[in-house]
Amino acid sequence: MLKRKTIDKNQTVAAIVNSDYRTADVFRRHKIEYCCGGKYPLPIACEMQGVNEEQLIRELEAATREVNTSNTLDFSSWHIDFLTDYIVNVHHHYLRKALPGIREYVDSFAEGHRKKFTYLDELQKVVLQLQKSFIPHLEQEEEVIFPYIRQISHAYYSRESYASLLVRTLRKPVEEMMEHEHSTTARMLQTMRSLTNEYSTPENACLNHRVTFHKLKELDNDIVQHLHLENNILFPRALAMEKELLSTGS
């Protein structure tokens, strides 16, 4: 169910972002300052930037919609085709869209706070490394790994006599991905958590600080779920199917 959040246009821009960090993306898109310069009520901020107020409110409400999903979703029971499509359309799409923006948030925050928070140089490097490593990782999954997994699944369920001939040994590339690429990603996440003290901010933190850390925590949560679906559900199921196909075809 979608829960719509009403935007109070009498609030200041800073107050709106403080109540929901996701609105920061909308204000940035329209070049409306929300941190130190976010003291203006929404109508005045719109007038100053020549932005249509009603359109902006619609965008803010869209950005703050809550989508509730059941905690009882049994991913392990999903058909492999559906599971791979879910990973691509939910997690891969999120990473492609979110990583460049999150890097901009981190760079902007670091530019004004580098002297105060000495860990920001390292945080910037980790976020940049995540962005650079994930794009080829996603492409490999979408162009090589996932199509082969779907092929394995189709061969397994068809039970045709020639099914085992389609198997080209998935184990090696998958194990390399799980042991190297995914473990490297997990270490980078752990570094981000350590540097940011689990994405916590001091009481007097500026709004830009809070928004940036919310964004990083959102990224962390998404990647953890992404890795769980692959390492604990998708890849083990595909490897088990591959093993059975090889044994029946020998």
mmCIF file of C-alpha atoms in Angstrom:
data_model
loop_
_atom_site.group_PDB
_atom_site.id
_atom_site.type_symbol
_atom_site.label_atom_id
_atom_site.label_comp_id
_atom_site.label_asym_id
_atom_site.label_seq_id
_atom_site.Cartn_x
_atom_site.Cartn_y
_atom_site.Cartn_z
ATOM 1 C CA MET A 1 0.000 0.000 0.000
ATOM 2 C CA LEU A 2 1.226 3.500 -0.836
ATOM 3 C CA LYS A 3 1.136 5.977 2.027
ATOM 4 C CA ARG A 4 1.048 9.563 0.863
ATOM 5 C CA LYS A 5 2.805 12.149 2.991
ATOM 6 C CA THR A 6 1.336 15.654 2.955
ATOM 7 C CA ILE A 7 3.864 18.450 2.488
ATOM 8 C CA ASP A 8 3.259 21.499 4.651
ATOM 9 C CA LYS A 9 4.164 24.393 2.390
ATOM 10 C CA ASN A 10 4.370 26.734 5.373
ATOM 11 C CA GLN A 11 7.419 24.866 6.630
ATOM 12 C CA THR A 12 10.903 25.983 5.730
ATOM 13 C CA VAL A 13 12.836 23.982 3.173
ATOM 14 C CA ALA A 14 15.233 22.826 5.918
ATOM 15 C CA ALA A 15 12.340 21.608 8.077
ATOM 16 C CA ILE A 16 10.906 19.588 5.184
ATOM 17 C CA VAL A 17 14.240 17.868 4.540
ATOM 18 C CA ASN A 18 14.803 17.353 8.250
ATOM 19 C CA SER A 19 11.495 15.476 8.464
ATOM 20 C CA ASP A 20 12.346 13.252 5.480
ATOM 21 C CA TYR A 21 15.825 13.113 3.947
ATOM 22 C CA ARG A 22 14.477 11.838 0.620
ATOM 23 C CA THR A 23 13.124 15.303 -0.187
ATOM 24 C CA ALA A 24 16.706 16.561 -0.487
ATOM 25 C CA ASP A 25 16.958 15.002 -3.956
ATOM 26 C CA VAL A 26 14.004 17.065 -5.162
ATOM 27 C CA PHE A 27 15.409 20.328 -3.828
ATOM 28 C CA ARG A 28 18.834 19.593 -5.293
ATOM 29 C CA ARG A 29 17.271 18.884 -8.657
ATOM 30 C CA HIS A 30 15.679 22.356 -8.612
ATOM 31 C CA LYS A 31 18.812 24.015 -7.164
ATOM 32 C CA ILE A 32 17.012 25.009 -3.937
ATOM 33 C CA GLU A 33 19.358 25.201 -0.953
ATOM 34 C CA TYR A 34 18.126 23.066 1.954
ATOM 35 C CA CYS A 35 20.991 23.156 4.441
ATOM 36 C CA CYS A 36 22.453 26.411 5.682
ATOM 37 C CA GLY A 37 20.335 28.414 3.225
ATOM 38 C CA GLY A 38 17.161 26.433 3.809
ATOM 39 C CA LYS A 39 15.549 28.971 6.137
ATOM 40 C CA TYR A 40 12.912 30.119 3.654
ATOM 41 C CA PRO A 41 9.324 28.786 3.577
ATOM 42 C CA LEU A 42 8.563 26.670 0.536
ATOM 43 C CA PRO A 43 6.615 29.347 -1.436
ATOM 44 C CA ILE A 44 9.420 31.888 -1.059
ATOM 45 C CA ALA A 45 12.115 29.358 -1.991
ATOM 46 C CA CYS A 46 10.134 28.458 -5.119
ATOM 47 C CA GLU A 47 9.692 32.091 -6.065
ATOM 48 C CA MET A 48 13.404 32.787 -5.611
ATOM 49 C CA GLN A 49 14.337 29.944 -7.983
ATOM 50 C CA GLY A 50 11.462 30.386 -10.410
ATOM 51 C CA VAL A 51 10.052 26.932 -9.597
ATOM 52 C CA ASN A 52 6.365 26.050 -9.886
ATOM 53 C CA GLU A 53 5.227 25.485 -6.308
ATOM 54 C CA GLU A 54 2.453 22.972 -7.049
ATOM 55 C CA GLN A 55 4.736 20.909 -9.272
ATOM 56 C CA LEU A 56 7.429 20.893 -6.603
ATOM 57 C CA ILE A 57 4.947 19.737 -3.961
ATOM 58 C CA ARG A 58 3.863 16.873 -6.219
ATOM 59 C CA GLU A 59 7.499 15.840 -6.626
ATOM 60 C CA LEU A 60 8.105 16.044 -2.868
ATOM 61 C CA GLU A 61 5.057 13.896 -2.157
ATOM 62 C CA ALA A 62 6.157 11.356 -4.756
ATOM 63 C CA ALA A 63 9.629 11.197 -3.179
ATOM 64 C CA THR A 64 8.200 10.498 0.284
ATOM 65 C CA ARG A 65 5.658 7.824 -0.591
ATOM 66 C CA GLU A 66 6.013 4.741 1.569
ATOM 67 C CA VAL A 67 5.748 1.330 -0.073
ATOM 68 C CA ASN A 68 5.095 -1.411 2.452
ATOM 69 C CA THR A 69 6.006 -5.008 1.612
ATOM 70 C CA SER A 70 5.428 -8.096 3.685
ATOM 71 C CA ASN A 71 8.272 -9.346 5.872
ATOM 72 C CA THR A 72 7.122 -12.881 5.101
ATOM 73 C CA LEU A 73 8.172 -12.836 1.438
ATOM 74 C CA ASP A 74 9.724 -16.231 0.745
ATOM 75 C CA PHE A 75 12.387 -15.400 -1.850
ATOM 76 C CA SER A 76 13.649 -18.984 -1.808
ATOM 77 C CA SER A 77 10.361 -20.210 -3.280
ATOM 78 C CA TRP A 78 10.413 -17.811 -6.234
ATOM 79 C CA HIS A 79 11.124 -19.137 -9.716
ATOM 80 C CA ILE A 80 14.708 -18.369 -10.678
ATOM 81 C CA ASP A 81 13.624 -16.287 -13.680
ATOM 82 C CA PHE A 82 11.484 -14.104 -11.419
ATOM 83 C CA LEU A 83 14.198 -13.835 -8.773
ATOM 84 C CA THR A 84 16.848 -12.723 -11.273
ATOM 85 C CA ASP A 85 14.408 -10.211 -12.775
ATOM 86 C CA TYR A 86 13.677 -8.897 -9.279
ATOM 87 C CA ILE A 87 17.364 -8.446 -8.499
ATOM 88 C CA VAL A 88 17.955 -6.594 -11.779
ATOM 89 C CA ASN A 89 14.880 -4.375 -11.644
ATOM 90 C CA VAL A 90 15.069 -3.555 -7.950
ATOM 91 C CA HIS A 91 18.674 -3.746 -6.779
ATOM 92 C CA HIS A 92 20.640 -3.190 -9.988
ATOM 93 C CA HIS A 93 18.371 -0.305 -10.984
ATOM 94 C CA TYR A 94 18.759 1.254 -7.534
ATOM 95 C CA LEU A 95 22.560 1.044 -7.619
ATOM 96 C CA ARG A 96 22.853 2.550 -11.097
ATOM 97 C CA LYS A 97 20.633 5.446 -10.102
ATOM 98 C CA ALA A 98 21.749 5.969 -6.504
ATOM 99 C CA LEU A 99 25.541 5.573 -6.567
ATOM 100 C CA PRO A 100 26.356 8.703 -8.655
ATOM 101 C CA GLY A 101 24.041 10.826 -6.503
ATOM 102 C CA ILE A 102 25.394 9.447 -3.235
ATOM 103 C CA ARG A 103 28.918 10.155 -4.393
ATOM 104 C CA GLU A 104 27.878 13.783 -5.062
ATOM 105 C CA TYR A 105 26.397 14.051 -1.566
ATOM 106 C CA VAL A 106 29.591 12.698 0.004
ATOM 107 C CA ASP A 107 31.820 14.969 -2.102
ATOM 108 C CA SER A 108 29.703 18.026 -1.263
ATOM 109 C CA PHE A 109 29.745 17.218 2.443
ATOM 110 C CA ALA A 110 33.492 16.546 2.416
ATOM 111 C CA GLU A 111 34.229 19.827 0.660
ATOM 112 C CA GLY A 112 32.854 21.881 3.522
ATOM 113 C CA HIS A 113 33.738 19.634 6.471
ATOM 114 C CA ARG A 114 37.072 18.022 5.618
ATOM 115 C CA LYS A 115 38.989 19.794 8.390
ATOM 116 C CA LYS A 116 36.416 18.921 11.030
ATOM 117 C CA PHE A 117 36.027 15.233 10.090
ATOM 118 C CA THR A 118 39.364 13.740 9.160
ATOM 119 C CA TYR A 119 37.864 10.468 7.903
ATOM 120 C CA LEU A 120 36.136 12.122 4.935
ATOM 121 C CA ASP A 121 39.023 11.570 2.510
ATOM 122 C CA GLU A 122 38.851 7.834 3.124
ATOM 123 C CA LEU A 123 35.048 7.841 2.956
ATOM 124 C CA GLN A 124 35.206 9.518 -0.452
ATOM 125 C CA LYS A 125 37.639 6.852 -1.680
ATOM 126 C CA VAL A 126 35.406 4.005 -0.520
ATOM 127 C CA VAL A 127 32.289 5.464 -2.165
ATOM 128 C CA LEU A 128 34.220 6.075 -5.386
ATOM 129 C CA GLN A 129 35.536 2.506 -5.291
ATOM 130 C CA LEU A 130 32.004 1.174 -4.797
ATOM 131 C CA GLN A 131 30.750 3.148 -7.768
ATOM 132 C CA LYS A 132 33.608 2.057 -10.036
ATOM 133 C CA SER A 133 33.425 -1.615 -9.074
ATOM 134 C CA PHE A 134 29.675 -2.075 -9.186
ATOM 135 C CA ILE A 135 28.978 -1.080 -12.787
ATOM 136 C CA PRO A 136 31.117 -3.853 -14.382
ATOM 137 C CA HIS A 137 29.835 -6.205 -11.664
ATOM 138 C CA LEU A 138 26.211 -5.515 -12.614
ATOM 139 C CA GLU A 139 26.993 -5.857 -16.299
ATOM 140 C CA GLN A 140 28.666 -9.233 -15.749
ATOM 141 C CA GLU A 141 25.651 -10.495 -13.837
ATOM 142 C CA GLU A 142 23.138 -9.233 -16.413
ATOM 143 C CA GLU A 143 25.055 -10.266 -19.532
ATOM 144 C CA VAL A 144 26.756 -13.513 -18.429
ATOM 145 C CA ILE A 145 25.820 -14.937 -15.030
ATOM 146 C CA PHE A 146 22.039 -14.421 -14.949
ATOM 147 C CA PRO A 147 21.351 -15.587 -18.538
ATOM 148 C CA TYR A 148 23.306 -18.765 -17.809
ATOM 149 C CA ILE A 149 21.448 -19.284 -14.512
ATOM 150 C CA ARG A 150 18.132 -18.984 -16.381
ATOM 151 C CA GLN A 151 19.410 -21.495 -18.926
ATOM 152 C CA ILE A 152 20.355 -23.903 -16.137
ATOM 153 C CA SER A 153 16.912 -23.482 -14.575
ATOM 154 C CA HIS A 154 15.115 -24.164 -17.856
ATOM 155 C CA ALA A 155 17.274 -27.220 -18.518
ATOM 156 C CA TYR A 156 16.680 -28.516 -14.997
ATOM 157 C CA TYR A 157 12.903 -28.199 -15.091
ATOM 158 C CA SER A 158 12.521 -29.437 -18.674
ATOM 159 C CA ARG A 159 14.190 -32.772 -17.789
ATOM 160 C CA GLU A 160 15.040 -33.241 -21.437
ATOM 161 C CA SER A 161 17.715 -35.808 -22.279
ATOM 162 C CA TYR A 162 19.963 -33.117 -23.742
ATOM 163 C CA ALA A 163 19.676 -30.812 -20.721
ATOM 164 C CA SER A 164 23.071 -31.739 -19.283
ATOM 165 C CA LEU A 165 24.760 -30.705 -22.529
ATOM 166 C CA LEU A 166 23.786 -27.084 -21.805
ATOM 167 C CA VAL A 167 25.789 -27.020 -18.578
ATOM 168 C CA ARG A 168 29.104 -25.191 -18.881
ATOM 169 C CA THR A 169 30.063 -25.259 -15.181
ATOM 170 C CA LEU A 170 28.682 -22.223 -13.405
ATOM 171 C CA ARG A 171 30.566 -23.009 -10.222
ATOM 172 C CA LYS A 172 33.869 -21.298 -11.066
ATOM 173 C CA PRO A 173 32.573 -17.808 -12.063
ATOM 174 C CA VAL A 174 29.995 -17.839 -9.266
ATOM 175 C CA GLU A 175 32.490 -18.870 -6.616
ATOM 176 C CA GLU A 176 34.898 -16.196 -7.844
ATOM 177 C CA MET A 177 32.121 -13.613 -7.596
ATOM 178 C CA MET A 178 31.058 -14.736 -4.120
ATOM 179 C CA GLU A 179 34.570 -15.099 -2.728
ATOM 180 C CA HIS A 180 36.208 -12.082 -4.354
ATOM 181 C CA GLU A 181 33.802 -9.427 -5.596
ATOM 182 C CA HIS A 182 31.095 -9.870 -2.982
ATOM 183 C CA SER A 183 33.575 -10.221 -0.125
ATOM 184 C CA THR A 184 35.350 -7.061 -1.315
ATOM 185 C CA THR A 185 32.011 -5.228 -1.320
ATOM 186 C CA ALA A 186 31.280 -6.465 2.200
ATOM 187 C CA ARG A 187 34.642 -5.119 3.382
ATOM 188 C CA MET A 188 33.925 -1.723 1.825
ATOM 189 C CA LEU A 189 30.568 -1.585 3.607
ATOM 190 C CA GLN A 190 32.276 -2.448 6.874
ATOM 191 C CA THR A 191 34.780 0.358 6.284
ATOM 192 C CA MET A 192 31.942 2.856 5.694
ATOM 193 C CA ARG A 193 30.208 1.736 8.889
ATOM 194 C CA SER A 194 33.402 2.055 10.874
ATOM 195 C CA LEU A 195 34.282 5.495 9.497
ATOM 196 C CA THR A 196 30.800 6.887 10.127
ATOM 197 C CA ASN A 197 30.161 5.131 13.434
ATOM 198 C CA GLU A 198 27.289 3.165 11.850
ATOM 199 C CA TYR A 199 26.065 6.308 10.039
ATOM 200 C CA SER A 200 25.372 8.176 13.263
ATOM 201 C CA THR A 201 25.576 11.972 13.431
ATOM 202 C CA PRO A 202 26.241 14.298 16.364
ATOM 203 C CA GLU A 203 23.324 16.298 17.762
ATOM 204 C CA ASN A 204 24.628 19.530 16.226
ATOM 205 C CA ALA A 205 25.206 18.007 12.788
ATOM 206 C CA CYS A 206 24.138 20.149 9.845
ATOM 207 C CA LEU A 207 21.338 18.988 7.593
ATOM 208 C CA ASN A 208 23.735 18.102 4.770
ATOM 209 C CA HIS A 209 25.569 15.807 7.181
ATOM 210 C CA ARG A 210 22.339 14.051 8.186
ATOM 211 C CA VAL A 211 21.084 13.640 4.620
ATOM 212 C CA THR A 212 24.438 12.237 3.446
ATOM 213 C CA PHE A 213 24.550 9.639 6.203
ATOM 214 C CA HIS A 214 20.910 8.651 5.608
ATOM 215 C CA LYS A 215 21.820 8.098 1.962
ATOM 216 C CA LEU A 216 24.817 5.956 2.903
ATOM 217 C CA LYS A 217 22.725 3.855 5.283
ATOM 218 C CA GLU A 218 20.090 3.377 2.582
ATOM 219 C CA LEU A 219 22.850 2.213 0.203
ATOM 220 C CA ASP A 220 24.241 -0.166 2.807
ATOM 221 C CA ASN A 221 20.814 -1.715 3.448
ATOM 222 C CA ASP A 222 20.153 -2.230 -0.245
ATOM 223 C CA ILE A 223 23.526 -3.863 -0.930
ATOM 224 C CA VAL A 224 23.166 -6.186 2.074
ATOM 225 C CA GLN A 225 19.787 -7.394 0.789
ATOM 226 C CA HIS A 226 21.197 -7.691 -2.745
ATOM 227 C CA LEU A 227 24.112 -9.864 -1.594
ATOM 228 C CA HIS A 228 21.824 -11.989 0.575
ATOM 229 C CA LEU A 229 19.525 -12.802 -2.349
ATOM 230 C CA GLU A 230 22.469 -13.845 -4.505
ATOM 231 C CA ASN A 231 24.840 -15.543 -2.052
ATOM 232 C CA ASN A 232 22.259 -17.329 0.089
ATOM 233 C CA ILE A 233 19.427 -18.051 -2.348
ATOM 234 C CA LEU A 234 20.064 -17.574 -6.077
ATOM 235 C CA PHE A 235 23.599 -18.907 -6.506
ATOM 236 C CA PRO A 236 23.254 -21.973 -4.219
ATOM 237 C CA ARG A 237 20.032 -23.004 -6.010
ATOM 238 C CA ALA A 238 21.652 -22.615 -9.437
ATOM 239 C CA LEU A 239 24.751 -24.551 -8.379
ATOM 240 C CA ALA A 240 22.609 -27.379 -6.991
ATOM 241 C CA MET A 241 20.684 -27.600 -10.278
ATOM 242 C CA GLU A 242 23.917 -27.567 -12.250
ATOM 243 C CA LYS A 243 25.378 -30.354 -10.108
ATOM 244 C CA GLU A 244 22.309 -32.536 -10.591
ATOM 245 C CA LEU A 245 22.274 -31.957 -14.344
ATOM 246 C CA LEU A 246 25.948 -32.927 -14.590
ATOM 247 C CA SER A 247 25.402 -36.083 -12.530
ATOM 248 C CA THR A 248 22.383 -37.222 -14.566
ATOM 249 C CA GLY A 249 24.201 -36.563 -17.806
ATOM 250 C CA SER A 250 27.350 -38.497 -16.949
#
